[in-house]
Coordinates of C-alpha atoms in Angstrom, one line a residue:
Chain W
M818 CA 31.7 139.5 95.3
E819 CA 31.3 140.6 98.9
H820 CA 33.4 138.5 101.4
T821 CA 31.5 137.7 104.5
I822 CA 33.2 136.6 107.7
T823 CA 31.1 134.1 109.6
T824 CA 31.5 132.8 113.2
Q825 CA 30.5 129.5 114.9
K826 CA 30.8 128.0 118.3
V827 CA 33.4 125.2 118.6
K828 CA 34.2 123.0 121.6
F829 CA 37.9 122.1 122.0
K830 CA 39.3 119.3 124.0
V831 CA 43.0 120.1 124.4
F832 CA 45.8 117.6 125.3
R833 CA 47.8 118.8 128.3
F834 CA 51.0 117.2 129.7
N835 CA 54.1 118.5 131.3
A836 CA 56.7 115.7 131.4
E837 CA 58.4 117.5 134.4
E838 CA 55.3 117.6 136.5
D839 CA 52.6 115.2 135.3
Y840 CA 52.5 111.4 135.5
L841 CA 49.6 111.2 133.1
P842 CA 48.2 113.5 130.4
Y843 CA 44.8 115.2 130.8
Y844 CA 42.6 117.3 128.7
D845 CA 41.3 120.9 129.1
D846 CA 38.1 122.0 127.6
Y847 CA 37.5 125.4 125.9
E848 CA 34.6 126.7 124.0
M849 CA 35.2 129.6 121.5
E850 CA 33.5 131.5 118.8
V851 CA 35.6 130.7 115.8
T852 CA 35.6 132.9 112.6
S853 CA 35.8 131.6 109.1
E854 CA 39.1 133.5 108.7
E855 CA 41.0 131.5 111.3
V856 CA 43.4 128.6 111.0
V857 CA 44.1 126.0 113.6
L858 CA 47.2 128.0 114.8
D859 CA 45.0 131.0 115.6
I860 CA 43.2 128.7 118.1
L861 CA 46.4 127.6 119.7
N862 CA 47.4 131.2 120.0
R863 CA 44.1 132.1 121.6
I864 CA 44.3 129.3 124.1
K865 CA 47.7 130.6 125.2
W866 CA 47.0 134.3 125.1
D867 CA 43.4 134.3 126.4
H868 CA 43.1 131.2 128.6
D869 CA 46.3 129.7 129.8
G870 CA 49.8 131.2 129.4
S871 CA 51.4 127.9 130.3
F872 CA 50.0 126.2 127.2
S873 CA 52.9 125.2 124.9
Y874 CA 53.2 124.5 121.2
R875 CA 55.7 125.2 118.4
R876 CA 55.2 127.9 115.8
S877 CA 57.4 130.0 113.7
C878 CA 56.8 131.1 110.1
R879 CA 53.0 131.0 110.0
H880 CA 53.2 130.5 106.2
G881 CA 53.4 126.7 105.8
I882 CA 57.2 126.8 105.3
C883 CA 58.9 125.9 108.6
G884 CA 56.8 122.9 109.5
A885 CA 57.0 123.7 113.2
C886 CA 53.3 123.8 114.1
A887 CA 52.1 120.4 113.0
I888 CA 49.7 118.8 115.5
K889 CA 46.8 116.4 115.3
V890 CA 43.1 117.5 115.1
N891 CA 40.7 114.6 115.8
G892 CA 43.6 112.2 115.0
R893 CA 44.4 113.8 111.7
S894 CA 47.9 115.2 111.3
T895 CA 47.6 118.9 110.4
L896 CA 49.9 121.8 109.8
A897 CA 48.2 124.3 112.1
C898 CA 49.2 127.4 110.2
K899 CA 47.8 126.1 107.0
E900 CA 44.6 124.3 108.0
S901 CA 41.5 126.4 108.0
M902 CA 39.1 126.0 111.0
N903 CA 36.2 126.0 108.6
D904 CA 37.6 122.9 106.9
M905 CA 38.2 121.2 110.2
V906 CA 34.7 121.9 111.4
E907 CA 33.3 120.8 108.1
L908 CA 35.2 117.5 108.4
F909 CA 34.8 116.7 112.0
G910 CA 31.9 118.9 113.3
N911 CA 31.9 121.4 116.2
E912 CA 33.8 119.3 118.7
L913 CA 37.5 119.1 118.0
V914 CA 40.3 117.3 119.9
L915 CA 43.7 119.0 119.7
E916 CA 46.7 116.7 120.4
P917 CA 50.4 116.6 119.7
L918 CA 51.6 114.7 116.6
S919 CA 52.7 111.8 118.9
K920 CA 51.2 111.5 122.4
K921 CA 53.9 109.1 123.5
R922 CA 56.6 111.6 122.5
A923 CA 54.9 114.6 124.2
I924 CA 57.2 116.8 126.3
K925 CA 54.9 119.7 127.1
D926 CA 51.4 119.9 125.6
M927 CA 51.7 120.1 121.8
V928 CA 55.5 120.1 121.9
I929 CA 57.0 116.7 121.1
D930 CA 60.5 115.2 121.1
K931 CA 61.2 114.8 117.4
A932 CA 64.6 113.1 117.9
D933 CA 63.4 109.9 116.2
F934 CA 62.3 111.9 113.2
W935 CA 65.6 113.7 112.8
D936 CA 67.7 110.6 113.5
K937 CA 65.9 108.8 110.7
H938 CA 66.2 111.8 108.4
A939 CA 70.0 111.9 109.1
A940 CA 70.3 108.1 108.5
V941 CA 69.3 108.4 104.8
T942 CA 72.2 110.6 103.9
P943 CA 70.0 113.6 103.2
Y944 CA 72.4 115.5 101.0
V945 CA 74.0 115.2 97.6
V946 CA 77.1 113.0 97.6
T947 CA 79.6 114.0 95.0
D948 CA 83.1 115.1 94.4
V949 CA 83.0 118.9 94.4
D950 CA 85.2 120.9 92.1
E951 CA 86.3 123.7 94.5
A952 CA 87.1 126.1 91.6
P953 CA 84.5 125.3 88.9
E954 CA 84.7 127.3 85.7
I955 CA 80.9 127.1 85.1
E956 CA 77.9 126.5 87.3
N957 CA 76.9 123.0 88.0
L958 CA 73.6 123.2 86.2
V959 CA 70.7 120.8 86.5
S960 CA 68.3 120.9 83.5
P961 CA 64.6 121.4 84.0
H962 CA 64.1 117.9 82.7
D963 CA 66.5 116.4 85.3
A964 CA 65.0 118.6 88.1
E965 CA 61.5 117.2 87.2
A966 CA 62.8 113.8 88.3
L967 CA 62.7 115.0 91.9
D968 CA 59.0 115.0 91.6
E969 CA 58.7 117.8 94.1
A970 CA 60.3 115.7 96.8
D971 CA 62.4 118.7 97.7
L972 CA 59.4 120.7 98.8
C973 CA 59.2 118.7 102.1
I974 CA 59.3 121.0 105.1
Q975 CA 59.9 118.1 107.5
C976 CA 56.9 119.0 109.6
G977 CA 56.5 115.3 110.7
A978 CA 52.8 115.1 109.8
C979 CA 53.3 112.0 107.6
H980 CA 55.9 110.4 110.0
Y981 CA 53.6 110.5 113.0
A982 CA 50.5 109.6 110.9
C983 CA 52.3 106.4 109.7
P984 CA 50.9 103.3 111.4
V985 CA 54.2 101.5 111.0
V986 CA 56.2 104.2 112.7
E987 CA 53.6 103.9 115.6
V988 CA 54.4 100.2 116.1
N989 CA 57.9 99.8 114.9
D990 CA 60.5 102.2 116.3
D991 CA 63.1 101.2 113.7
F992 CA 61.0 102.0 110.7
F993 CA 62.4 105.0 108.8
G994 CA 59.0 106.4 108.0
P995 CA 57.6 108.2 105.0
A996 CA 59.4 111.6 105.4
A997 CA 62.8 109.9 105.5
F998 CA 62.0 107.9 102.4
A999 CA 60.9 111.0 100.6
A1000 CA 64.2 112.6 101.5
A1001 CA 66.1 109.5 100.4
Y1002 CA 64.2 109.6 97.1
R1003 CA 64.9 113.3 96.7
F1004 CA 68.7 112.7 96.7
E1005 CA 68.6 109.4 94.8
A1006 CA 66.8 111.2 92.0
D1007 CA 69.3 114.0 91.9
V1008 CA 71.5 113.6 88.8
R1009 CA 74.5 115.0 90.7
D1010 CA 74.3 112.4 93.4
E1011 CA 76.8 109.6 93.5
S1012 CA 75.9 107.9 96.8
E1013 CA 76.5 104.2 96.8
S1014 CA 75.0 103.5 100.1
R1015 CA 71.8 105.4 100.5
L1016 CA 69.6 103.1 98.4
M1017 CA 71.0 100.1 100.2
D1018 CA 70.3 101.8 103.6
V1019 CA 66.6 102.1 102.8
N1020 CA 66.6 98.6 101.3
Q1021 CA 66.8 97.0 104.8
M1022 CA 64.2 94.6 106.0
G1023 CA 62.7 95.6 109.3
Q1024 CA 63.0 99.3 108.8
G1025 CA 63.3 99.9 105.1
V1026 CA 60.9 100.7 102.2
W1027 CA 59.7 97.1 102.1
D1028 CA 57.8 97.5 105.4
C1029 CA 55.5 100.3 104.1
V1030 CA 51.9 99.0 104.6
K1031 CA 50.6 101.0 101.6
C1032 CA 47.9 102.7 103.6
F1033 CA 48.2 106.1 101.9
E1034 CA 48.0 107.9 105.3
C1035 CA 51.2 109.8 104.4
K1036 CA 49.8 111.1 101.1
E1037 CA 46.6 112.0 102.8
V1038 CA 48.1 114.2 105.5
C1039 CA 51.0 115.8 103.7
P1040 CA 50.4 119.6 103.7
K1041 CA 52.8 120.1 100.8
E1042 CA 51.3 117.4 98.6
I1043 CA 54.5 115.5 98.3
D1044 CA 53.0 112.1 98.1
P1045 CA 55.6 110.2 100.2
I1046 CA 54.1 106.8 99.3
G1047 CA 54.7 107.6 95.7
K1048 CA 58.3 108.2 96.5
I1049 CA 58.4 104.9 98.4
T1050 CA 57.1 103.1 95.3
K1051 CA 59.8 104.8 93.2
L1052 CA 62.5 103.6 95.6
H1053 CA 61.1 100.1 95.3
Q1054 CA 61.3 100.4 91.5
K1055 CA 64.8 102.0 91.6
L1056 CA 66.1 99.1 93.6
F1057 CA 65.0 96.7 90.9
Q1058 CA 66.1 98.9 88.0
E1059 CA 69.6 99.3 89.4
G1060 CA 69.9 95.6 90.2
K1061 CA 70.2 96.4 94.0
A1062 CA 67.1 94.5 95.1
E1063 CA 68.3 91.6 97.1
S1064 CA 66.4 88.3 96.9
N1065 CA 64.2 88.4 100.1
V1066 CA 60.6 87.8 100.9
A1067 CA 59.6 91.3 100.0
T1068 CA 61.3 91.5 96.6
R1069 CA 60.2 88.0 95.7
H1070 CA 56.7 88.9 96.7
A1071 CA 56.6 91.8 94.2
V1072 CA 58.2 89.7 91.4
G1073 CA 56.1 86.6 92.2
F1074 CA 53.0 88.4 90.8
I1075 CA 54.4 88.3 87.3
H1076 CA 55.0 84.5 87.4
S1077 CA 51.5 83.9 88.7
I1078 CA 49.9 86.3 86.2
A1079 CA 51.8 84.8 83.3
K1080 CA 50.7 81.3 84.3
R1081 CA 47.1 81.8 85.3
G1082 CA 46.1 85.4 84.8
V1083 CA 44.7 85.5 88.3
L1084 CA 47.0 84.8 91.3
D1085 CA 47.8 81.4 92.5
E1086 CA 47.7 82.7 96.1
G1087 CA 49.4 79.6 97.7
G1088 CA 52.0 79.6 94.9
L1089 CA 52.8 83.3 95.5
V1090 CA 53.4 82.7 99.2
L1091 CA 55.6 79.7 98.4
Y1092 CA 57.6 81.7 95.9
S1093 CA 58.0 84.6 98.3
E1094 CA 58.8 82.6 101.5
G1095 CA 60.7 79.6 100.1
P1096 CA 61.2 77.0 102.7
A1097 CA 60.0 79.4 105.4
I1098 CA 56.5 78.7 104.2
V1099 CA 56.2 76.0 106.9
K1100 CA 55.5 78.7 109.4
H1101 CA 52.3 79.4 107.7
L1102 CA 51.1 75.8 107.8
P1103 CA 49.0 76.1 111.0
V1104 CA 47.0 79.0 109.5
A1105 CA 46.9 77.3 106.1
F1106 CA 45.4 74.2 107.8
K1107 CA 42.7 76.2 109.4
M1108 CA 41.9 77.9 106.1
F1109 CA 41.9 74.6 104.3
T1110 CA 39.4 73.1 106.7
K1111 CA 37.1 76.1 106.0
G1112 CA 37.3 75.6 102.2
K1113 CA 39.5 78.7 101.8
I1114 CA 42.3 76.9 100.0
P1115 CA 41.4 75.3 96.7
M1116 CA 43.2 72.1 95.5
P1117 CA 45.7 72.6 92.6
W1118 CA 43.2 71.3 90.0
Q1119 CA 40.6 73.8 91.3
L1120 CA 42.7 76.9 90.8
P1121 CA 41.0 79.5 88.7
K1122 CA 42.4 80.7 85.4
S1123 CA 41.6 83.8 83.4
D1124 CA 40.0 83.5 79.9
N1125 CA 42.1 84.5 76.9
M1126 CA 45.4 83.6 78.6
D1127 CA 47.2 84.0 75.3
E1128 CA 46.6 87.8 75.5
I1129 CA 47.9 87.9 79.0
K1130 CA 51.0 85.9 78.2
T1131 CA 51.6 88.2 75.2
L1132 CA 51.3 91.3 77.2
V1133 CA 53.5 90.1 80.1
K1134 CA 56.2 89.2 77.6
S1135 CA 56.0 92.4 75.6
S1136 CA 55.4 94.9 78.3
T1137 CA 57.7 93.8 81.1
T1138 CA 60.3 96.4 81.6
A1139 CA 62.0 95.2 84.7
K1140 CA 64.4 92.3 85.5
F1141 CA 65.1 90.5 88.7
Chain S
M401 CA 14.2 102.0 88.5
E402 CA 16.0 100.7 85.5
K403 CA 17.8 97.4 86.2
L404 CA 21.4 98.1 87.3
R405 CA 24.1 96.2 85.3
Y406 CA 27.8 96.1 86.0
A407 CA 30.9 94.4 84.8
L408 CA 32.1 92.4 87.8
F409 CA 35.8 92.3 88.4
T410 CA 36.1 89.6 91.0
G411 CA 39.7 90.0 91.9
C412 CA 41.7 86.9 92.9
T413 CA 40.6 86.1 96.5
A414 CA 36.9 85.8 95.7
K415 CA 37.8 82.7 93.7
Q416 CA 40.3 81.3 96.2
S417 CA 40.7 82.3 99.9
T418 CA 37.4 84.1 100.3
P419 CA 34.9 82.0 98.3
E420 CA 32.2 83.2 100.6
Q421 CA 32.7 86.7 99.2
M422 CA 31.8 85.6 95.7
M423 CA 28.8 83.6 96.9
S424 CA 27.5 86.5 99.0
T425 CA 28.1 89.0 96.2
L426 CA 26.0 86.9 93.8
A427 CA 23.3 86.3 96.4
V428 CA 22.9 89.9 97.3
A429 CA 23.0 91.0 93.6
D430 CA 20.2 88.5 93.0
K431 CA 18.1 89.8 95.9
L432 CA 18.6 93.4 94.7
G433 CA 17.9 92.6 91.1
I434 CA 21.4 93.8 90.1
E435 CA 22.9 92.1 87.0
L436 CA 26.6 91.3 87.2
V437 CA 28.5 90.4 84.0
E438 CA 31.6 88.6 85.2
L439 CA 34.8 89.7 83.5
T440 CA 36.2 86.2 83.2
E441 CA 39.1 87.5 81.0
A442 CA 40.4 89.8 83.7
S443 CA 43.8 89.2 85.3
C444 CA 45.1 90.1 88.7
C445 CA 45.4 93.9 89.4
G446 CA 48.9 93.5 90.9
A447 CA 47.5 94.0 94.4
S448 CA 49.7 97.1 95.1
H449 CA 52.9 95.0 94.8
L450 CA 53.4 94.4 91.1
Q451 CA 53.9 98.1 90.4
D452 CA 56.8 98.1 92.9
Y453 CA 58.6 95.8 90.4
D454 CA 57.1 96.9 87.0
E455 CA 54.8 99.8 87.0
F456 CA 54.3 99.8 83.2
L457 CA 53.2 96.2 83.1
S458 CA 50.8 96.9 86.0
L459 CA 49.2 99.7 84.0
V460 CA 48.9 97.5 80.9
L461 CA 47.3 94.7 82.7
N462 CA 44.8 96.9 84.6
A463 CA 44.0 98.8 81.4
R464 CA 43.3 95.5 79.7
N465 CA 40.8 94.6 82.5
I466 CA 39.1 98.0 82.1
A467 CA 39.0 97.5 78.3
Y468 CA 36.9 94.4 78.8
A469 CA 34.4 96.4 80.9
E470 CA 34.4 99.0 78.1
K471 CA 33.6 96.3 75.6
H472 CA 30.5 95.5 77.6
G473 CA 29.7 99.3 77.8
L474 CA 29.3 98.9 81.6
T475 CA 30.7 100.4 84.7
M476 CA 33.2 98.1 86.3
V477 CA 32.3 97.0 89.8
T478 CA 35.0 95.7 92.1
I479 CA 34.6 93.7 95.3
C480 CA 38.1 94.3 96.8
N481 CA 39.5 97.6 98.0
T482 CA 42.9 96.9 96.6
C483 CA 41.5 96.0 93.2
Q484 CA 39.4 99.2 93.4
L485 CA 42.5 101.3 94.1
N486 CA 44.7 99.7 91.4
T487 CA 42.1 99.9 88.8
A488 CA 40.9 103.4 89.6
M489 CA 44.5 104.6 89.8
T490 CA 45.3 103.2 86.4
K491 CA 42.2 104.9 85.0
H492 CA 43.3 108.2 86.6
K493 CA 46.8 107.9 85.2
L494 CA 45.8 107.0 81.7
D495 CA 42.9 109.6 81.5
N496 CA 45.3 112.3 82.6
N497 CA 48.3 111.4 80.5
S498 CA 47.7 111.0 76.8
E499 CA 51.3 110.0 76.1
L500 CA 51.1 107.2 78.7
K501 CA 47.7 106.1 77.4
A502 CA 49.1 105.9 73.9
K503 CA 52.0 103.8 75.1
V504 CA 49.7 101.4 76.9
N505 CA 47.3 101.2 73.9
E506 CA 50.3 100.4 71.7
K507 CA 50.7 97.2 73.8
L508 CA 47.0 96.5 74.0
A509 CA 46.8 96.7 70.3
E510 CA 49.0 93.6 70.1
V511 CA 46.1 91.6 71.5
G512 CA 43.4 93.6 69.6
L513 CA 42.3 95.7 72.6
E514 CA 42.1 99.4 73.3
Y515 CA 41.7 101.4 76.5
K516 CA 39.3 104.3 75.8
G517 CA 38.5 105.5 79.3
T518 CA 34.7 105.2 78.8
S519 CA 33.9 102.9 81.7
Q520 CA 33.6 104.1 85.3
I521 CA 35.0 102.1 88.1
T522 CA 33.3 101.6 91.5
H523 CA 33.3 99.3 94.4
F524 CA 30.1 97.2 95.1
L525 CA 29.7 99.1 98.4
Y526 CA 29.4 102.4 96.6
A527 CA 27.3 100.9 93.7
I528 CA 24.8 99.9 96.4
I529 CA 24.9 103.2 98.1
D530 CA 25.2 105.6 95.2
D531 CA 23.2 103.8 92.5
F532 CA 20.8 101.4 94.3
G533 CA 20.2 103.7 97.3
L534 CA 20.1 103.1 101.0
D535 CA 16.4 104.0 101.2
K536 CA 15.5 101.2 98.9
I537 CA 17.8 98.9 100.9
K538 CA 15.8 99.8 104.1
E539 CA 12.6 99.0 102.4
M540 CA 13.9 95.5 101.4
V541 CA 15.3 94.5 104.8
V542 CA 13.4 91.5 106.0
T543 CA 15.6 90.5 108.9
P544 CA 16.7 93.7 110.7
L545 CA 20.1 93.2 112.4
S546 CA 18.7 95.2 115.4
Q547 CA 20.2 92.9 118.1
F548 CA 23.8 93.5 116.9
N549 CA 26.5 96.0 117.5
I550 CA 28.5 96.0 114.3
A551 CA 31.9 97.4 113.9
P552 CA 32.7 98.7 110.4
F553 CA 36.2 98.3 109.2
Y554 CA 36.7 100.4 106.0
G555 CA 40.1 99.3 104.7
C556 CA 42.6 101.8 103.4
H557 CA 42.2 101.5 99.6
N558 CA 38.5 102.5 99.5
I559 CA 39.0 105.7 101.4
R560 CA 42.5 106.8 100.6
P561 CA 43.8 108.7 98.6
S562 CA 41.0 111.2 98.8
E563 CA 41.7 112.6 95.4
L564 CA 40.8 109.3 93.8
Q565 CA 37.7 109.0 96.0
N566 CA 36.6 112.4 94.9
E567 CA 36.8 111.7 91.2
T568 CA 35.6 108.1 91.4
H569 CA 32.5 108.2 93.6
K570 CA 29.3 110.2 93.3
T571 CA 29.3 110.9 97.0
P572 CA 32.9 110.8 98.1
E573 CA 33.5 110.2 101.7
S574 CA 36.1 111.5 104.1
A575 CA 39.2 109.4 104.8
Y576 CA 38.9 110.6 108.4
R577 CA 35.2 110.4 108.9
P578 CA 34.0 107.7 106.5
T579 CA 30.3 106.9 106.6
S580 CA 29.3 104.5 103.9
L581 CA 29.7 101.3 105.9
D582 CA 28.1 102.9 109.0
D583 CA 25.2 104.0 106.9
L584 CA 24.8 100.5 105.4
I585 CA 24.9 98.9 108.9
I586 CA 22.1 101.3 110.0
A587 CA 20.1 100.6 106.8
C588 CA 20.3 96.9 107.7
G589 CA 18.9 97.8 111.1
G590 CA 22.1 97.2 113.1
Q591 CA 23.9 99.5 115.6
N592 CA 27.1 100.9 114.2
V593 CA 30.1 100.9 116.5
D594 CA 32.4 103.9 116.4
Y595 CA 36.0 103.1 117.2
E596 CA 39.4 104.7 116.4
E597 CA 40.7 101.9 114.3
K598 CA 37.8 101.7 111.9
N599 CA 39.6 103.6 109.2
K600 CA 43.1 102.3 110.0
C601 CA 45.3 99.8 108.2
C602 CA 44.9 96.1 108.9
G603 CA 48.6 95.4 107.9
F604 CA 47.7 92.9 105.1
H605 CA 50.3 94.2 102.6
V606 CA 53.3 93.5 104.9
E607 CA 52.0 90.2 106.2
L608 CA 55.0 88.3 104.7
Q609 CA 57.9 90.8 105.1
A610 CA 56.9 92.4 108.4
P611 CA 54.7 89.9 110.2
K612 CA 55.0 91.6 113.6
T613 CA 53.9 95.0 112.3
A614 CA 51.0 93.3 110.5
A615 CA 50.0 91.4 113.5
I616 CA 50.0 94.4 115.8
L617 CA 47.8 96.4 113.4
T618 CA 45.4 93.5 113.0
G619 CA 45.3 93.1 116.8
N620 CA 44.7 96.7 117.5
A621 CA 41.8 96.8 115.0
I622 CA 40.0 93.8 116.5
A623 CA 40.7 95.1 120.0
G624 CA 39.3 98.5 119.1
A625 CA 36.1 96.9 117.9
M626 CA 35.9 94.6 121.0
D627 CA 36.3 97.6 123.3
G628 CA 33.5 99.3 121.4
D629 CA 31.4 96.4 122.4
A630 CA 31.0 95.0 118.9
D631 CA 29.4 91.7 118.4
W632 CA 31.1 91.3 115.0
M633 CA 33.0 93.3 112.4
V634 CA 32.1 94.0 108.8
T635 CA 34.4 95.0 105.9
P636 CA 34.2 95.7 102.2
C637 CA 37.7 94.4 101.6
P638 CA 38.5 90.7 101.3
L639 CA 42.2 91.3 102.2
C640 CA 41.2 93.0 105.4
H641 CA 38.8 90.2 106.0
L642 CA 41.6 87.6 105.6
K643 CA 43.8 89.4 108.1
L644 CA 41.1 90.0 110.7
D645 CA 39.5 86.5 110.3
T646 CA 42.5 84.2 109.9
Q647 CA 45.4 85.9 111.8
T648 CA 43.9 86.3 115.2
H649 CA 46.4 83.9 116.9
H650 CA 49.4 86.0 115.7
A651 CA 47.5 89.2 116.5
S652 CA 46.7 88.1 120.0
E653 CA 50.3 87.2 120.6
A654 CA 51.6 90.5 119.2
I655 CA 49.4 92.7 121.4
G656 CA 49.3 90.5 124.4
R657 CA 45.6 90.1 124.5
E658 CA 43.2 87.5 123.2
V659 CA 41.3 89.0 120.3
Q660 CA 38.8 87.5 118.0
L661 CA 35.5 88.5 116.5
P662 CA 33.4 87.2 113.6
V663 CA 34.3 89.3 110.6
L664 CA 31.7 89.4 107.8
H665 CA 32.0 90.7 104.3
M666 CA 29.9 93.7 103.6
Q667 CA 27.9 91.5 101.2
Q668 CA 27.2 88.9 103.9
M669 CA 25.9 91.5 106.3
L670 CA 23.6 92.9 103.7
G671 CA 22.6 89.4 102.6
L672 CA 21.6 88.5 106.2
A673 CA 19.4 91.6 106.4
L674 CA 17.8 90.8 103.0
G675 CA 16.9 87.3 104.1
C676 CA 19.6 85.2 102.3
T677 CA 20.4 81.9 104.0
P678 CA 23.7 81.3 105.7
A679 CA 24.5 78.7 103.0
E680 CA 23.9 81.2 100.3
L681 CA 26.3 83.6 102.0
G682 CA 29.0 81.1 102.7
L683 CA 29.1 81.7 106.4
K684 CA 30.7 78.3 107.1
H685 CA 33.9 79.5 105.4
H686 CA 35.0 81.7 108.2
V687 CA 37.9 80.8 110.5
A688 CA 36.4 83.0 113.3
K689 CA 33.2 81.1 113.6
V690 CA 30.0 82.9 112.7
D691 CA 27.7 81.4 115.4
F692 CA 25.1 84.0 115.8
V693 CA 22.8 83.0 113.0

């Protein structure tokens, strides 16, 4: 089949900021004929080479391996060397906004300070912890079956696309973020690893895996299809399976569903909050009162119950695999 | 057009903290001539939390819910984004992993049920758009919402992950440029408000463990809609509704700005346009008062 290269006109609004000179960022406008062969990185190159040599961005491998060139296009985290311009135009139309992954961390144009990303990466002990035999007689082999457990978490190129797309990272500087959790999972799942502390490090409230909002942004933007939220879920499960999940509001919230389902099939919403919060439930009373006055909290005798509860009770009893 | 029939999975909130959602769903279905067969046997979907503790149990319970829709030979329709995600994700996993499907069916057999994979799963929003059709909605509008700027709030679990969208919906929409709610607003005669936060997270799922994070996300969403000059917001997700409607005090404190807007369920907006009464739509059940009707 004949391959035809097409062109189309695209307007670009490009974020500009030099931390050494500018008080506020501004945007430059460019209009270009873009070909169907080009990726976003080609546009960054053309801005620098054809329009303004001072324009700055990171790039290196051009093959989706180094992770240097991630930016945002119309708010979507994108690995510039991998993302086709055709797809971007199809998604957003002919007016595209090019911005750094994080505007608040911009140093110069598309170049950001990724120190927070690397600090969080380092904080999850991103390496195998084990006693190494310095003179092994045979190779330390990992079977294909055991390697499968990594679930491709080791394909992360640390581009930061998921990290700076994460809404929690945006509002909580302490939150480890999806990339660090994917790294934590990668080494937790490694059969050679003997770390005692990594899982507990990501188990923290306020920065750990329990603060993930489950919005799937990280899965959506990952250019290597690593599914960071899937790894976060596996870390949650691992904490329970290894008996390391401390009793706190987050862990009780996950476990509370079973109690509610076994009792009524559907949730007892108030009961779930009480089980999760314990005595701290009093802080919810003002909101609960408002809801009650609007008919949003049923009385205990009005709580719904699923039909065929015997089936649900049987299944909860026979299918539960976890213990808390 | 043949009468549309669905197996209705209500989820938990429609029977408790958002009774108005149940009322408005039934009212709208009645107006549109859609028959809903309520799955009264269904259990909670696990709401994206149960699987953190016990993934297998979560799959078994969701498979049981779908098995009941299959018994009716109907497409399951959900009215909660998170129910939609958990149910559709279970279907995806079981339909693509015969070993897992067999394990789940082994459990379901204990109660005389089987998951076959024959029922589709869709959200009421998409049933209306894909099956009923926006053109027909436009024809049926008796009270156009033309005086209102309405801010759509999509909620994460209807639009992400895209791969699930792509296989679940007849006309999948972009996670970054969703259109379904905007299209429905326009079909109802309203003006849709475009704002950055419309496809962002409301923070519901960390309300208990990370209240500050949750409050900031809620506050930003309402503030975005207010800055877009919205008169009110609309959402297809009762969990987003709960955050946006009931948590405005915390949200205002968290972002240092007073934020509040009426937040309607998608069904309530449609119901208003179709001529349902405020009582039928349960508009008195909102914390942020709906005082424009």
